[in-house]
Amino acid sequence: MDKALIPKETPKFAVVGHPNKGKSSIVAALAQDDTVAISNVPGTTHEQKSYPLQVDGRVIYELIDTPGFQRARGVLEWLKSHDVSAAKRPEVVRKFIETHRDDPRYHDEIELLKPIMQGAGIIYVVDASKPYGEEYEAQMEILQWTGQPSMALLNHIDEDDYASEWKPALNQYFKSIRTFNPMRTDTAQQIAILESMAQLREEWTAQIKESIQLFEQYQHQKIRQSAEVITALIVTALGYREKLTIKGEEATQQEKEEIRKRYEQKLRQLEAESHAKIERIWNHAHLEVDEAPLLFEGMDLFSESSADIFGLTRKEMMLTAATTGAVTGAGIDLLFAGHTLFVGGAIGAVVGGVGAYFGFDELSNVKVLGQKLGKRYLQVGPMGNRNFPYILLGRALYLVTKLASRSHARREPLALTPDTRFKEEWLDEERQKRLEKYHKAFRSDKEIESEVFEAYSQLLQETIESII
Ligand SMILES: Nc1nc2c(ncn2[C@@H]2O[C@H](COP(=O)(O)OP(=O)(O)O)[C@@H](O)[C@H]2O)c(=O)[nH]1
Ligand SMILES: [Mg+2]
């Protein structure tokens, strides 16, 4: 074996098999890469392509997606016509590649054999929901001729199970056989596959064992980073102020509408940016997410029921309001009165002067600020609505749980259909009390200290860990 061709650092695995058996899906799942081309049209992949799994900037292994076998019998015949001792068989395979380099008939076979002959381990994929057939034997024999270490993966594209037919045949060619479902994201399954991959080549064992640990850390890293992004979102969104210069002494209806529109747009933009970041953290940057827009109507606590499924109901808010002293006697009366102050009310009731405050729990403070040069500004923010942070949190945490359980082999859009039970999953009384204290601080004018930021992020990290 040509020593220079054996990669020292990164273990590499070529995922090979018949067309349309889930090779690309398995590459996507094991490399956690949502860019892998997956299609139910056989013969979509024509070139080999490598997908490294990176953790903390370090490549822990590489999966190589390959075209499926097209003319396995022809290749095997050629190899056999050059029959030599077993030790020389890999050389014959190499010779086949050289001889047919420009032969379009064997393009796909050459593409899939190249990475193997350059030292990649073999992962042979079969669809065990279909019966075994002799046509696979030529493929398995060719792989044997390469002399490279190999394992077989049983995928089940449909419900049926012919694994017991497949196993006796596969056992003759492969060191290990495992069942793998690329549509599931389950760390135990991934680690079991990694354990088998580690056995393929002695030089890789230690390294892949180490990567198993990295793999577990990787999950924590993604949770931690998600918590940090959500924390930044909550802090920024709650404290955000939108300003608008007004022409007269009082804001016109048009100006009020304008600032309201800008303020809401900005908050939506902050949320969208954070969600995009979270999608990148989970390697789902190319995912199409169908998500209900962030609405501001009916968000206030005075409406009969929270308009947003992620928001707290009046009753739930009462729970913390009473215990954290967030609500005074008048506020409690208002909570029970069932008024809707926000729609039209909050923005409409603009009053002059700094520090003007109206209503109890309007969406946000709206002020007209006087300036030295006689100019006047309309200002909205920081966010006064006590429900708003819970809605932002609920939406972001819901996204995280969906991404964490989403296989990178799936290509259909992710429909974030709100689930009424989700709130119960992540928010209990105790957690709500802890969150409420932070939200109060985030709404204030004071700068948020990094310890407070970290403590909140830690609280979110624990929350995420408890729900995924
Ligand atoms: N339900 C289901 N579909 C699968 C599974 N594996 C692959 N598929 C689908 O089968 C088709 C072929 O998959 P692909 O990974 O492109 O196969 P390849 O041609 O061997 O690379 C795609 O439509 C996949 O979504 C599986 O385990 N379950
Ligand atoms: Mg493919």
PDB file of C-alpha atoms and ligand atoms in Angstrom, residues 24 37 45 65-66, ligand 2:
ATOM      1  CA  SER A  24     -26.252  10.669   0.682  1.00  0.00           C
ATOM      2  CA  ALA A  37     -27.636  16.518  -2.239  1.00  0.00           C
ATOM      3  CA  THR A  45     -24.606  12.196  -7.457  1.00  0.00           C
ATOM      4  CA  ASP A  65     -20.479  10.879  -0.695  1.00  0.00           C
ATOM      5  CA  THR A  66     -20.116   8.885  -3.910  1.00  0.00           C
TER       6      THR A  66
HETATM    7 MG    MG B   2     -26.568  10.188  -3.461  1.00  0.00          MG
END
